[in-house]
């Protein structure tokens, strides 16, 4: 079971890294958008969803890490 939990933890860490990369790209889009309000609003909404997704992944990482330690 520990191998499965460690694999899950690795997948969750990878998901978090990907979300953070998307977030960084969206932040760059905001920086170069030239103030186009539609682009800014869309990017901000997506950033909020990414932040929520990252928080969910981090909670899952914490839970899996607890299980790995307890296994």
Short mmCIF file of N, CA and C in Angstrom, two decimals, residues 28-58:
data_model
loop_
_atom_site.label_atom_id
_atom_site.label_comp_id
_atom_site.label_asym_id
_atom_site.label_seq_id
_atom_site.Cartn_x
_atom_site.Cartn_y
_atom_site.Cartn_z
N UNK A 28 1.58 36.04 -16.85
CA UNK A 28 2.29 36.71 -17.94
C UNK A 28 1.30 37.29 -18.95
N UNK A 29 0.24 36.54 -19.24
CA UNK A 29 -0.79 37.04 -20.16
C UNK A 29 -1.38 38.33 -19.63
N UNK A 30 -1.65 38.35 -18.33
CA UNK A 30 -2.19 39.58 -17.73
C UNK A 30 -1.21 40.73 -17.88
N UNK A 31 0.06 40.44 -17.72
CA UNK A 31 1.09 41.48 -17.81
C UNK A 31 1.17 42.10 -19.20
N UNK A 32 0.92 41.30 -20.24
CA UNK A 32 1.06 41.80 -21.61
C UNK A 32 -0.28 42.06 -22.30
N UNK A 33 -1.37 41.94 -21.55
CA UNK A 33 -2.70 42.07 -22.16
C UNK A 33 -3.00 43.48 -22.63
N UNK A 34 -2.24 44.43 -22.16
CA UNK A 34 -2.47 45.81 -22.57
C UNK A 34 -3.76 46.38 -22.02
N UNK A 35 -4.26 45.78 -20.98
CA UNK A 35 -5.46 46.30 -20.34
C UNK A 35 -6.76 45.88 -21.00
N UNK A 36 -6.72 44.95 -21.95
CA UNK A 36 -7.94 44.44 -22.57
C UNK A 36 -8.81 43.82 -21.48
N UNK A 37 -9.89 44.49 -21.14
CA UNK A 37 -10.69 44.11 -19.98
C UNK A 37 -11.23 42.68 -20.08
N UNK A 38 -11.64 42.26 -21.26
CA UNK A 38 -12.17 40.90 -21.42
C UNK A 38 -11.08 39.87 -21.13
N UNK A 39 -9.88 40.12 -21.63
CA UNK A 39 -8.76 39.20 -21.39
C UNK A 39 -8.42 39.18 -19.91
N UNK A 40 -8.38 40.35 -19.31
CA UNK A 40 -8.04 40.46 -17.88
C UNK A 40 -9.05 39.70 -17.03
N UNK A 41 -10.33 39.92 -17.28
CA UNK A 41 -11.37 39.26 -16.48
C UNK A 41 -11.33 37.74 -16.65
N UNK A 42 -11.14 37.29 -17.88
CA UNK A 42 -11.07 35.85 -18.13
C UNK A 42 -9.87 35.23 -17.42
N UNK A 43 -8.73 35.90 -17.52
CA UNK A 43 -7.51 35.39 -16.89
C UNK A 43 -7.65 35.38 -15.37
N UNK A 44 -8.24 36.44 -14.81
CA UNK A 44 -8.42 36.49 -13.36
C UNK A 44 -9.34 35.38 -12.88
N UNK A 45 -10.42 35.12 -13.62
CA UNK A 45 -11.33 34.04 -13.25
C UNK A 45 -10.61 32.70 -13.30
N UNK A 46 -9.82 32.50 -14.33
CA UNK A 46 -9.06 31.25 -14.44
C UNK A 46 -8.04 31.13 -13.33
N UNK A 47 -7.38 32.22 -12.98
CA UNK A 47 -6.42 32.21 -11.88
C UNK A 47 -7.10 31.81 -10.57
N UNK A 48 -8.30 32.31 -10.34
CA UNK A 48 -9.03 31.93 -9.12
C UNK A 48 -9.32 30.44 -9.11
N UNK A 49 -9.74 29.89 -10.26
CA UNK A 49 -10.01 28.45 -10.32
C UNK A 49 -8.72 27.65 -10.11
N UNK A 50 -7.63 28.13 -10.68
CA UNK A 50 -6.35 27.44 -10.50
C UNK A 50 -5.94 27.48 -9.03
N UNK A 51 -6.10 28.62 -8.39
CA UNK A 51 -5.78 28.72 -6.96
C UNK A 51 -6.60 27.72 -6.15
N UNK A 52 -7.88 27.59 -6.49
CA UNK A 52 -8.74 26.62 -5.81
C UNK A 52 -8.25 25.20 -6.07
N UNK A 53 -7.88 24.92 -7.34
CA UNK A 53 -7.38 23.59 -7.69
C UNK A 53 -6.08 23.28 -6.95
N UNK A 54 -5.19 24.25 -6.89
CA UNK A 54 -3.92 24.06 -6.17
C UNK A 54 -4.19 23.77 -4.70
N UNK A 55 -5.12 24.50 -4.10
CA UNK A 55 -5.45 24.27 -2.70
C UNK A 55 -6.00 22.86 -2.50
N UNK A 56 -6.84 22.40 -3.42
CA UNK A 56 -7.38 21.04 -3.33
C UNK A 56 -6.28 20.00 -3.46
N UNK A 57 -5.38 20.22 -4.40
CA UNK A 57 -4.26 19.28 -4.59
C UNK A 57 -3.38 19.27 -3.34
N UNK A 58 -3.13 20.44 -2.78
CA UNK A 58 -2.29 20.49 -1.58
C UNK A 58 -2.96 19.79 -0.40
#
